[in-house]
């Protein structure tokens, strides 16, 4: 794996852990802690049938202004798929060494370029690689090759969510609603797309903070009645449990329609992307999974927050 690639761009993130990796026929591959599958720079070059230096130059020129034709076209392919095209590689530290890893969305776009558009003698080689990965699904292929099972972390996220729901059951006073219960569908969608919900990834805090500012900024106490605080507890194994019981706000039922409309028109399009981007940088969810989650939430927003 490369150790000498420019770290001058925002593509570097040192807080991601490699949980599984293997080299097969000279192709380095693996999975990060958040479930993101990757190829090494040399591994991607071998899959494309090109020299390693070409992939190194591609990643180094990824954010040039103006973009060179190759990088511009590959980034266009990514955007057409709804993927985040701002990041060409992820830098992770293992055993004191920086490893430059190319995530799934970038790998497939690069392979598509070399298989169908590049004027390269390796076109047939890239096309064969593309067909293998596209047919099996990139994530499924890498998971199988390195022996990675994504279910344990997913099951843990579900367990954390379930434990929080159990502790908050029937704690909100009659005539009021809580942000945590109202955004349950949003949280479920994030977990389904690979989000590691837990003590560092708590969407209801983000929603509650923004909604609270909207509430006070628009003096909604005068419109719907006073909000009030209720008791909310975290599971014992959450660090936040040390300050139990928590006392977040709950809101009058009359404001429920207003809240759902605000989630649909304000939080989902304006605040959620920034929150998810922060969690991607912290390794709580993969970049491609984050894009899928946001798209799914936007498509489902009519059901998630349908007016009453």
PDB file of C-alpha atoms in Angstrom:
ATOM      1  CA  UNK A   1       0.000   0.000   0.000  1.00  0.00           C
ATOM      2  CA  UNK A   2       1.213   3.518  -0.789  1.00  0.00           C
ATOM      3  CA  UNK A   3       2.790   5.691   1.887  1.00  0.00           C
ATOM      4  CA  UNK A   4       3.781   8.696  -0.231  1.00  0.00           C
ATOM      5  CA  UNK A   5       0.664  10.399  -1.517  1.00  0.00           C
ATOM      6  CA  UNK A   6      -0.141  14.063  -1.002  1.00  0.00           C
ATOM      7  CA  UNK A   7      -2.100  14.780   2.166  1.00  0.00           C
ATOM      8  CA  UNK A   8      -2.859  18.362   1.230  1.00  0.00           C
ATOM      9  CA  UNK A   9      -6.524  17.832   0.457  1.00  0.00           C
ATOM     10  CA  UNK A  10      -9.573  17.057   2.583  1.00  0.00           C
ATOM     11  CA  UNK A  11      -9.434  13.436   1.454  1.00  0.00           C
ATOM     12  CA  UNK A  12      -7.429  12.332   4.492  1.00  0.00           C
ATOM     13  CA  UNK A  13      -9.134  10.737   7.469  1.00  0.00           C
ATOM     14  CA  UNK A  14      -7.100   8.926  10.096  1.00  0.00           C
ATOM     15  CA  UNK A  15      -9.893   7.751  12.376  1.00  0.00           C
ATOM     16  CA  UNK A  16     -11.049   4.777  10.289  1.00  0.00           C
ATOM     17  CA  UNK A  17      -9.968   1.272  11.176  1.00  0.00           C
ATOM     18  CA  UNK A  18      -9.314  -1.578   8.743  1.00  0.00           C
ATOM     19  CA  UNK A  19     -11.186  -4.601  10.082  1.00  0.00           C
ATOM     20  CA  UNK A  20     -10.522  -7.065   7.261  1.00  0.00           C
ATOM     21  CA  UNK A  21      -8.066  -7.162   4.365  1.00  0.00           C
ATOM     22  CA  UNK A  22      -6.475  -9.590   1.965  1.00  0.00           C
ATOM     23  CA  UNK A  23      -4.403  -9.641  -1.198  1.00  0.00           C
ATOM     24  CA  UNK A  24      -5.662 -11.977  -3.916  1.00  0.00           C
ATOM     25  CA  UNK A  25      -3.727 -12.317  -7.179  1.00  0.00           C
ATOM     26  CA  UNK A  26      -1.950  -9.075  -6.399  1.00  0.00           C
ATOM     27  CA  UNK A  27      -5.180  -7.205  -5.715  1.00  0.00           C
ATOM     28  CA  UNK A  28      -5.276  -5.613  -2.264  1.00  0.00           C
ATOM     29  CA  UNK A  29      -8.773  -5.289  -0.849  1.00  0.00           C
ATOM     30  CA  UNK A  30     -10.558  -5.012   2.473  1.00  0.00           C
ATOM     31  CA  UNK A  31     -13.268  -3.478   4.630  1.00  0.00           C
ATOM     32  CA  UNK A  32     -13.248  -0.523   7.032  1.00  0.00           C
ATOM     33  CA  UNK A  33     -14.853  -0.558  10.450  1.00  0.00           C
ATOM     34  CA  UNK A  34     -17.923   1.240   9.110  1.00  0.00           C
ATOM     35  CA  UNK A  35     -18.471  -1.481   6.473  1.00  0.00           C
ATOM     36  CA  UNK A  36     -17.031   0.444   3.517  1.00  0.00           C
ATOM     37  CA  UNK A  37     -15.294  -1.971   1.110  1.00  0.00           C
ATOM     38  CA  UNK A  38     -12.137  -0.775  -0.618  1.00  0.00           C
ATOM     39  CA  UNK A  39      -9.321  -1.615  -3.002  1.00  0.00           C
ATOM     40  CA  UNK A  40      -5.764  -0.451  -2.507  1.00  0.00           C
ATOM     41  CA  UNK A  41      -4.275   1.860  -5.124  1.00  0.00           C
ATOM     42  CA  UNK A  42      -2.278  -1.025  -6.566  1.00  0.00           C
ATOM     43  CA  UNK A  43      -5.304  -3.291  -6.342  1.00  0.00           C
ATOM     44  CA  UNK A  44      -7.459  -0.886  -8.343  1.00  0.00           C
ATOM     45  CA  UNK A  45      -4.681  -0.429 -10.901  1.00  0.00           C
ATOM     46  CA  UNK A  46      -4.438  -4.196 -11.343  1.00  0.00           C
ATOM     47  CA  UNK A  47      -8.222  -4.496 -11.751  1.00  0.00           C
ATOM     48  CA  UNK A  48      -8.112  -1.789 -14.438  1.00  0.00           C
ATOM     49  CA  UNK A  49      -5.085  -3.316 -16.129  1.00  0.00           C
ATOM     50  CA  UNK A  50      -3.061  -0.096 -15.898  1.00  0.00           C
ATOM     51  CA  UNK A  51       0.165   0.908 -14.210  1.00  0.00           C
ATOM     52  CA  UNK A  52      -0.017   1.788 -10.530  1.00  0.00           C
ATOM     53  CA  UNK A  53       1.366   5.270 -11.252  1.00  0.00           C
ATOM     54  CA  UNK A  54      -1.735   6.143 -13.303  1.00  0.00           C
ATOM     55  CA  UNK A  55      -4.024   5.581 -10.310  1.00  0.00           C
ATOM     56  CA  UNK A  56      -1.675   7.518  -8.033  1.00  0.00           C
ATOM     57  CA  UNK A  57      -1.769  10.477 -10.449  1.00  0.00           C
ATOM     58  CA  UNK A  58      -5.549  10.239 -10.681  1.00  0.00           C
ATOM     59  CA  UNK A  59      -6.001  10.535  -6.922  1.00  0.00           C
ATOM     60  CA  UNK A  60      -3.391  13.306  -6.697  1.00  0.00           C
ATOM     61  CA  UNK A  61      -5.201  15.311  -9.395  1.00  0.00           C
ATOM     62  CA  UNK A  62      -8.701  14.601  -8.068  1.00  0.00           C
ATOM     63  CA  UNK A  63      -9.297  18.110  -6.787  1.00  0.00           C
ATOM     64  CA  UNK A  64      -7.267  20.133  -9.297  1.00  0.00           C
ATOM     65  CA  UNK A  65      -8.812  23.314 -10.695  1.00  0.00           C
ATOM     66  CA  UNK A  66      -9.508  23.027 -13.531  1.00  0.00           C
ATOM     67  CA  UNK A  67      -9.952  19.263 -13.550  1.00  0.00           C
ATOM     68  CA  UNK A  68      -8.189  17.221 -16.195  1.00  0.00           C
ATOM     69  CA  UNK A  69     -10.535  15.348 -18.587  1.00  0.00           C
ATOM     70  CA  UNK A  70     -10.035  11.910 -16.982  1.00  0.00           C
ATOM     71  CA  UNK A  71     -10.763  13.011 -13.430  1.00  0.00           C
ATOM     72  CA  UNK A  72     -13.644  15.201 -14.586  1.00  0.00           C
ATOM     73  CA  UNK A  73     -15.287  12.295 -16.427  1.00  0.00           C
ATOM     74  CA  UNK A  74     -14.855   9.835 -13.539  1.00  0.00           C
ATOM     75  CA  UNK A  75     -16.358  12.324 -11.104  1.00  0.00           C
ATOM     76  CA  UNK A  76     -19.276  12.859 -13.515  1.00  0.00           C
ATOM     77  CA  UNK A  77     -19.905   9.090 -13.493  1.00  0.00           C
ATOM     78  CA  UNK A  78     -19.982   9.139  -9.693  1.00  0.00           C
ATOM     79  CA  UNK A  79     -22.393  12.046  -9.505  1.00  0.00           C
ATOM     80  CA  UNK A  80     -24.688  10.348 -12.020  1.00  0.00           C
ATOM     81  CA  UNK A  81     -24.895   7.435  -9.561  1.00  0.00           C
ATOM     82  CA  UNK A  82     -25.651   9.769  -6.669  1.00  0.00           C
ATOM     83  CA  UNK A  83     -22.260   9.154  -5.053  1.00  0.00           C
ATOM     84  CA  UNK A  84     -20.072  11.698  -3.284  1.00  0.00           C
ATOM     85  CA  UNK A  85     -17.374  12.601  -5.815  1.00  0.00           C
ATOM     86  CA  UNK A  86     -15.331  14.845  -3.516  1.00  0.00           C
ATOM     87  CA  UNK A  87     -13.204  12.004  -2.104  1.00  0.00           C
ATOM     88  CA  UNK A  88     -10.879   9.822  -4.192  1.00  0.00           C
ATOM     89  CA  UNK A  89      -9.299   7.870  -1.379  1.00  0.00           C
ATOM     90  CA  UNK A  90      -9.401   7.315   2.357  1.00  0.00           C
ATOM     91  CA  UNK A  91      -6.224   7.347   4.421  1.00  0.00           C
ATOM     92  CA  UNK A  92      -6.273   4.953   7.361  1.00  0.00           C
ATOM     93  CA  UNK A  93      -3.477   4.220   9.816  1.00  0.00           C
ATOM     94  CA  UNK A  94      -2.580   0.627  10.604  1.00  0.00           C
ATOM     95  CA  UNK A  95       0.485  -0.430  12.587  1.00  0.00           C
ATOM     96  CA  UNK A  96       1.812   3.115  12.323  1.00  0.00           C
ATOM     97  CA  UNK A  97       1.649   3.162   8.520  1.00  0.00           C
ATOM     98  CA  UNK A  98      -0.648   5.277   6.357  1.00  0.00           C
ATOM     99  CA  UNK A  99      -2.674   3.142   3.930  1.00  0.00           C
ATOM    100  CA  UNK A 100      -4.387   4.819   0.989  1.00  0.00           C
ATOM    101  CA  UNK A 101      -7.657   3.063   0.226  1.00  0.00           C
ATOM    102  CA  UNK A 102     -10.081   3.623  -2.647  1.00  0.00           C
ATOM    103  CA  UNK A 103     -13.739   3.230  -1.571  1.00  0.00           C
ATOM    104  CA  UNK A 104     -16.329   1.277  -3.511  1.00  0.00           C
ATOM    105  CA  UNK A 105     -18.020   4.186  -5.316  1.00  0.00           C
ATOM    106  CA  UNK A 106     -14.710   5.483  -6.680  1.00  0.00           C
ATOM    107  CA  UNK A 107     -13.529   1.998  -7.711  1.00  0.00           C
ATOM    108  CA  UNK A 108     -16.639   1.282  -9.762  1.00  0.00           C
ATOM    109  CA  UNK A 109     -16.533   4.675 -11.488  1.00  0.00           C
ATOM    110  CA  UNK A 110     -12.845   4.248 -12.357  1.00  0.00           C
ATOM    111  CA  UNK A 111     -13.456   0.730 -13.665  1.00  0.00           C
ATOM    112  CA  UNK A 112     -16.402   1.930 -15.732  1.00  0.00           C
ATOM    113  CA  UNK A 113     -14.225   4.650 -17.241  1.00  0.00           C
ATOM    114  CA  UNK A 114     -11.403   2.281 -18.188  1.00  0.00           C
ATOM    115  CA  UNK A 115     -13.816  -0.407 -19.423  1.00  0.00           C
ATOM    116  CA  UNK A 116     -15.987   1.769 -21.655  1.00  0.00           C
ATOM    117  CA  UNK A 117     -14.427   5.156 -22.306  1.00  0.00           C
ATOM    118  CA  UNK A 118     -10.641   5.230 -21.922  1.00  0.00           C
ATOM    119  CA  UNK A 119      -8.431   4.780 -24.977  1.00  0.00           C
ATOM    120  CA  UNK A 120      -6.457   2.005 -23.346  1.00  0.00           C
ATOM    121  CA  UNK A 121      -4.964  -1.307 -24.475  1.00  0.00           C
ATOM    122  CA  UNK A 122      -6.233  -2.744 -21.164  1.00  0.00           C
ATOM    123  CA  UNK A 123      -9.877  -2.082 -22.040  1.00  0.00           C
ATOM    124  CA  UNK A 124     -10.824  -5.767 -22.194  1.00  0.00           C
ATOM    125  CA  UNK A 125      -9.136  -6.440 -18.854  1.00  0.00           C
ATOM    126  CA  UNK A 126     -10.987  -3.536 -17.196  1.00  0.00           C
ATOM    127  CA  UNK A 127     -14.266  -4.628 -18.780  1.00  0.00           C
ATOM    128  CA  UNK A 128     -13.898  -8.152 -17.392  1.00  0.00           C
ATOM    129  CA  UNK A 129     -13.154  -6.770 -13.913  1.00  0.00           C
ATOM    130  CA  UNK A 130     -16.111  -4.423 -14.161  1.00  0.00           C
ATOM    131  CA  UNK A 131     -18.450  -7.268 -15.093  1.00  0.00           C
ATOM    132  CA  UNK A 132     -17.260  -9.398 -12.174  1.00  0.00           C
ATOM    133  CA  UNK A 133     -17.748  -6.621  -9.629  1.00  0.00           C
ATOM    134  CA  UNK A 134     -20.972  -5.266 -11.111  1.00  0.00           C
ATOM    135  CA  UNK A 135     -22.481  -8.740 -11.346  1.00  0.00           C
ATOM    136  CA  UNK A 136     -21.722  -9.764  -7.781  1.00  0.00           C
ATOM    137  CA  UNK A 137     -22.076  -6.300  -6.291  1.00  0.00           C
ATOM    138  CA  UNK A 138     -18.887  -4.599  -5.116  1.00  0.00           C
ATOM    139  CA  UNK A 139     -19.643  -4.891  -1.407  1.00  0.00           C
ATOM    140  CA  UNK A 140     -20.749  -8.528  -1.616  1.00  0.00           C
ATOM    141  CA  UNK A 141     -17.678  -9.454  -3.681  1.00  0.00           C
ATOM    142  CA  UNK A 142     -15.187  -7.831  -1.295  1.00  0.00           C
ATOM    143  CA  UNK A 143     -16.983  -9.154   1.793  1.00  0.00           C
ATOM    144  CA  UNK A 144     -16.819 -12.687   0.424  1.00  0.00           C
ATOM    145  CA  UNK A 145     -13.176 -12.455  -0.628  1.00  0.00           C
ATOM    146  CA  UNK A 146     -11.918 -11.165   2.735  1.00  0.00           C
ATOM    147  CA  UNK A 147     -14.356 -13.185   4.862  1.00  0.00           C
ATOM    148  CA  UNK A 148     -16.133 -10.199   6.358  1.00  0.00           C
ATOM    149  CA  UNK A 149     -19.544 -10.594   7.975  1.00  0.00           C
ATOM    150  CA  UNK A 150     -21.409  -7.269   8.137  1.00  0.00           C
ATOM    151  CA  UNK A 151     -24.187  -8.566  10.367  1.00  0.00           C
ATOM    152  CA  UNK A 152     -22.622  -8.339  13.857  1.00  0.00           C
ATOM    153  CA  UNK A 153     -22.218  -4.546  13.727  1.00  0.00           C
ATOM    154  CA  UNK A 154     -25.654  -4.143  12.172  1.00  0.00           C
ATOM    155  CA  UNK A 155     -27.185  -6.336  14.876  1.00  0.00           C
ATOM    156  CA  UNK A 156     -25.439  -4.250  17.536  1.00  0.00           C
ATOM    157  CA  UNK A 157     -26.876  -1.033  16.060  1.00  0.00           C
ATOM    158  CA  UNK A 158     -30.371  -2.553  16.140  1.00  0.00           C
ATOM    159  CA  UNK A 159     -29.835  -3.658  19.746  1.00  0.00           C
ATOM    160  CA  UNK A 160     -28.747  -0.164  20.813  1.00  0.00           C
ATOM    161  CA  UNK A 161     -31.797   1.349  19.134  1.00  0.00           C
ATOM    162  CA  UNK A 162     -34.115  -1.254  20.657  1.00  0.00           C
ATOM    163  CA  UNK A 163     -32.707  -0.660  24.141  1.00  0.00           C
ATOM    164  CA  UNK A 164     -33.253   3.084  23.845  1.00  0.00           C
ATOM    165  CA  UNK A 165     -36.824   2.600  22.629  1.00  0.00           C
ATOM    166  CA  UNK A 166     -37.537   0.241  25.542  1.00  0.00           C
ATOM    167  CA  UNK A 167     -36.327   2.778  28.092  1.00  0.00           C
ATOM    168  CA  UNK A 168     -38.330   5.631  26.569  1.00  0.00           C
ATOM    169  CA  UNK A 169     -41.575   3.673  26.302  1.00  0.00           C
ATOM    170  CA  UNK A 170     -44.488   5.535  27.908  1.00  0.00           C
ATOM    171  CA  UNK A 171     -42.294   8.218  29.498  1.00  0.00           C
ATOM    172  CA  UNK A 172     -43.683  11.187  27.566  1.00  0.00           C
ATOM    173  CA  UNK A 173     -46.651  12.860  29.323  1.00  0.00           C
ATOM    174  CA  UNK A 174     -50.099  12.498  27.751  1.00  0.00           C
ATOM    175  CA  UNK A 175     -50.782  15.266  25.255  1.00  0.00           C
ATOM    176  CA  UNK A 176     -47.126  15.636  24.235  1.00  0.00           C
ATOM    177  CA  UNK A 177     -44.744  14.036  21.729  1.00  0.00           C
ATOM    178  CA  UNK A 178     -40.981  13.445  21.834  1.00  0.00           C
ATOM    179  CA  UNK A 179     -38.479  14.014  19.045  1.00  0.00           C
ATOM    180  CA  UNK A 180     -36.898  10.598  19.670  1.00  0.00           C
ATOM    181  CA  UNK A 181     -40.103   8.656  19.006  1.00  0.00           C
ATOM    182  CA  UNK A 182     -41.170  10.865  16.100  1.00  0.00           C
ATOM    183  CA  UNK A 183     -37.954  10.278  14.123  1.00  0.00           C
ATOM    184  CA  UNK A 184     -37.849   6.525  14.702  1.00  0.00           C
ATOM    185  CA  UNK A 185     -38.385   5.858  10.974  1.00  0.00           C
ATOM    186  CA  UNK A 186     -35.453   8.114  10.121  1.00  0.00           C
ATOM    187  CA  UNK A 187     -33.225   6.194  12.534  1.00  0.00           C
ATOM    188  CA  UNK A 188     -34.383   2.843  11.169  1.00  0.00           C
ATOM    189  CA  UNK A 189     -33.518   3.940   7.620  1.00  0.00           C
ATOM    190  CA  UNK A 190     -30.039   5.000   8.714  1.00  0.00           C
ATOM    191  CA  UNK A 191     -29.408   1.662  10.435  1.00  0.00           C
ATOM    192  CA  UNK A 192     -30.597  -0.231   7.355  1.00  0.00           C
ATOM    193  CA  UNK A 193     -28.039   1.695   5.288  1.00  0.00           C
ATOM    194  CA  UNK A 194     -25.201   0.840   7.651  1.00  0.00           C
ATOM    195  CA  UNK A 195     -25.149   3.659  10.186  1.00  0.00           C
ATOM    196  CA  UNK A 196     -23.532   2.697  13.481  1.00  0.00           C
ATOM    197  CA  UNK A 197     -26.098   4.344  15.739  1.00  0.00           C
ATOM    198  CA  UNK A 198     -24.833   4.447  19.293  1.00  0.00           C
ATOM    199  CA  UNK A 199     -23.357   6.753  21.884  1.00  0.00           C
ATOM    200  CA  UNK A 200     -21.508   8.787  19.198  1.00  0.00           C
ATOM    201  CA  UNK A 201     -24.239   8.777  16.556  1.00  0.00           C
ATOM    202  CA  UNK A 202     -27.506  10.012  18.068  1.00  0.00           C
ATOM    203  CA  UNK A 203     -29.677  11.658  15.377  1.00  0.00           C
ATOM    204  CA  UNK A 204     -32.427  12.704  17.798  1.00  0.00           C
ATOM    205  CA  UNK A 205     -29.986  15.096  19.492  1.00  0.00           C
ATOM    206  CA  UNK A 206     -29.291  16.794  16.156  1.00  0.00           C
ATOM    207  CA  UNK A 207     -32.991  16.967  15.278  1.00  0.00           C
ATOM    208  CA  UNK A 208     -33.900  18.155  18.784  1.00  0.00           C
ATOM    209  CA  UNK A 209     -31.344  20.968  18.788  1.00  0.00           C
ATOM    210  CA  UNK A 210     -32.443  22.346  15.413  1.00  0.00           C
ATOM    211  CA  UNK A 211     -36.143  21.936  16.228  1.00  0.00           C
ATOM    212  CA  UNK A 212     -35.651  23.662  19.586  1.00  0.00           C
ATOM    213  CA  UNK A 213     -34.066  26.656  17.856  1.00  0.00           C
ATOM    214  CA  UNK A 214     -36.950  26.754  15.371  1.00  0.00           C
ATOM    215  CA  UNK A 215     -39.466  26.529  18.226  1.00  0.00           C
ATOM    216  CA  UNK A 216     -38.013  29.366  20.270  1.00  0.00           C
ATOM    217  CA  UNK A 217     -37.154  31.472  17.228  1.00  0.00           C
ATOM    218  CA  UNK A 218     -40.771  31.413  16.108  1.00  0.00           C
ATOM    219  CA  UNK A 219     -42.244  31.727  19.626  1.00  0.00           C
ATOM    220  CA  UNK A 220     -44.292  28.557  19.123  1.00  0.00           C
ATOM    221  CA  UNK A 221     -45.075  28.394  22.851  1.00  0.00           C
ATOM    222  CA  UNK A 222     -47.558  31.173  22.128  1.00  0.00           C
ATOM    223  CA  UNK A 223     -49.052  29.216  19.216  1.00  0.00           C
ATOM    224  CA  UNK A 224     -49.295  25.653  20.524  1.00  0.00           C
ATOM    225  CA  UNK A 225     -48.764  25.948  24.261  1.00  0.00           C
ATOM    226  CA  UNK A 226     -45.708  25.548  26.442  1.00  0.00           C
ATOM    227  CA  UNK A 227     -43.286  22.719  25.791  1.00  0.00           C
ATOM    228  CA  UNK A 228     -42.093  20.823  28.843  1.00  0.00           C
ATOM    229  CA  UNK A 229     -39.309  18.521  29.909  1.00  0.00           C
ATOM    230  CA  UNK A 230     -39.646  14.794  30.530  1.00  0.00           C
ATOM    231  CA  UNK A 231     -37.408  12.007  31.788  1.00  0.00           C
ATOM    232  CA  UNK A 232     -35.340  10.165  29.213  1.00  0.00           C
ATOM    233  CA  UNK A 233     -32.737   7.548  30.117  1.00  0.00           C
ATOM    234  CA  UNK A 234     -29.907   5.999  28.131  1.00  0.00           C
ATOM    235  CA  UNK A 235     -29.052   2.283  28.445  1.00  0.00           C
ATOM    236  CA  UNK A 236     -26.530   1.525  31.171  1.00  0.00           C
ATOM    237  CA  UNK A 237     -23.750   0.754  28.684  1.00  0.00           C
ATOM    238  CA  UNK A 238     -23.997   4.233  27.076  1.00  0.00           C
ATOM    239  CA  UNK A 239     -21.527   6.782  28.524  1.00  0.00           C
ATOM    240  CA  UNK A 240     -24.442   9.240  28.629  1.00  0.00           C
ATOM    241  CA  UNK A 241     -26.088   6.987  31.245  1.00  0.00           C
ATOM    242  CA  UNK A 242     -23.772   8.495  33.877  1.00  0.00           C
ATOM    243  CA  UNK A 243     -25.925  11.637  33.804  1.00  0.00           C
ATOM    244  CA  UNK A 244     -29.294   9.827  33.727  1.00  0.00           C
ATOM    245  CA  UNK A 245     -32.025  10.811  33.926  1.00  0.00           C
ATOM    246  CA  UNK A 246     -31.852  13.181  30.959  1.00  0.00           C
ATOM    247  CA  UNK A 247     -34.410  15.948  30.599  1.00  0.00           C
ATOM    248  CA  UNK A 248     -35.101  16.753  26.934  1.00  0.00           C
ATOM    249  CA  UNK A 249     -38.125  18.741  25.828  1.00  0.00           C
ATOM    250  CA  UNK A 250     -41.384  17.210  24.677  1.00  0.00           C
ATOM    251  CA  UNK A 251     -43.894  19.230  22.702  1.00  0.00           C
ATOM    252  CA  UNK A 252     -47.683  19.659  22.646  1.00  0.00           C
ATOM    253  CA  UNK A 253     -49.499  17.216  20.349  1.00  0.00           C
ATOM    254  CA  UNK A 254     -51.074  20.199  18.600  1.00  0.00           C
ATOM    255  CA  UNK A 255     -47.624  21.009  17.174  1.00  0.00           C
ATOM    256  CA  UNK A 256     -47.080  17.539  15.688  1.00  0.00           C
ATOM    257  CA  UNK A 257     -48.136  18.585  12.186  1.00  0.00           C
ATOM    258  CA  UNK A 258     -45.809  21.589  12.389  1.00  0.00           C
ATOM    259  CA  UNK A 259     -42.936  19.333  13.475  1.00  0.00           C
ATOM    260  CA  UNK A 260     -43.471  16.830  10.677  1.00  0.00           C
ATOM    261  CA  UNK A 261     -43.640  19.595   8.090  1.00  0.00           C
ATOM    262  CA  UNK A 262     -40.426  21.105   9.501  1.00  0.00           C
ATOM    263  CA  UNK A 263     -38.635  17.751   9.293  1.00  0.00           C
ATOM    264  CA  UNK A 264     -39.744  17.294   5.686  1.00  0.00           C
ATOM    265  CA  UNK A 265     -39.035  20.832   4.442  1.00  0.00           C
ATOM    266  CA  UNK A 266     -36.159  21.943   6.662  1.00  0.00           C
ATOM    267  CA  UNK A 267     -34.288  19.225   8.543  1.00  0.00           C
ATOM    268  CA  UNK A 268     -34.030  16.562   5.836  1.00  0.00           C
ATOM    269  CA  UNK A 269     -32.824  18.857   3.024  1.00  0.00           C
ATOM    270  CA  UNK A 270     -30.893  21.460   5.036  1.00  0.00           C
ATOM    271  CA  UNK A 271     -29.488  19.904   8.206  1.00  0.00           C
ATOM    272  CA  UNK A 272     -29.333  16.126   7.700  1.00  0.00           C
ATOM    273  CA  UNK A 273     -26.681  16.143   4.909  1.00  0.00           C
ATOM    274  CA  UNK A 274     -24.246  18.127   7.074  1.00  0.00           C
ATOM    275  CA  UNK A 275     -24.886  15.859  10.069  1.00  0.00           C
ATOM    276  CA  UNK A 276     -24.374  12.720   7.977  1.00  0.00           C
ATOM    277  CA  UNK A 277     -21.218  14.172   6.385  1.00  0.00           C
ATOM    278  CA  UNK A 278     -19.794  14.668   9.871  1.00  0.00           C
ATOM    279  CA  UNK A 279     -20.552  11.050  10.745  1.00  0.00           C
ATOM    280  CA  UNK A 280     -18.942   9.866   7.488  1.00  0.00           C
ATOM    281  CA  UNK A 281     -15.756  11.718   8.496  1.00  0.00           C
ATOM    282  CA  UNK A 282     -15.921  10.007  11.893  1.00  0.00           C
ATOM    283  CA  UNK A 283     -16.305   6.569  10.303  1.00  0.00           C
ATOM    284  CA  UNK A 284     -19.850   5.969  11.557  1.00  0.00           C
ATOM    285  CA  UNK A 285     -21.232   5.385   8.056  1.00  0.00           C
ATOM    286  CA  UNK A 286     -19.647   4.869   4.631  1.00  0.00           C
ATOM    287  CA  UNK A 287     -19.790   7.649   2.060  1.00  0.00           C
ATOM    288  CA  UNK A 288     -21.748   5.657  -0.510  1.00  0.00           C
ATOM    289  CA  UNK A 289     -24.101   4.324   2.170  1.00  0.00           C
ATOM    290  CA  UNK A 290     -24.649   7.870   3.406  1.00  0.00           C
ATOM    291  CA  UNK A 291     -25.730   9.015  -0.051  1.00  0.00           C
ATOM    292  CA  UNK A 292     -28.115   6.065  -0.339  1.00  0.00           C
ATOM    293  CA  UNK A 293     -29.537   6.804   3.113  1.00  0.00           C
ATOM    294  CA  UNK A 294     -30.132  10.477   2.321  1.00  0.00           C
ATOM    295  CA  UNK A 295     -31.777   9.595  -0.989  1.00  0.00           C
ATOM    296  CA  UNK A 296     -33.973   7.003   0.729  1.00  0.00           C
ATOM    297  CA  UNK A 297     -35.000   9.477   3.425  1.00  0.00           C
ATOM    298  CA  UNK A 298     -35.837  12.146   0.878  1.00  0.00           C
ATOM    299  CA  UNK A 299     -37.934   9.690  -1.127  1.00  0.00           C
ATOM    300  CA  UNK A 300     -39.692   8.466   1.989  1.00  0.00           C
ATOM    301  CA  UNK A 301     -40.163  11.915   3.544  1.00  0.00           C
ATOM    302  CA  UNK A 302     -43.824  12.012   2.566  1.00  0.00           C
ATOM    303  CA  UNK A 303     -44.361   8.825   4.586  1.00  0.00           C
ATOM    304  CA  UNK A 304     -41.910   9.659   7.377  1.00  0.00           C
ATOM    305  CA  UNK A 305     -43.396  13.034   8.137  1.00  0.00           C
ATOM    306  CA  UNK A 306     -46.739  13.000   6.402  1.00  0.00           C
ATOM    307  CA  UNK A 307     -48.991  15.783   7.711  1.00  0.00           C
ATOM    308  CA  UNK A 308     -51.741  14.859  10.149  1.00  0.00           C
TER     309      UNK A 308
END
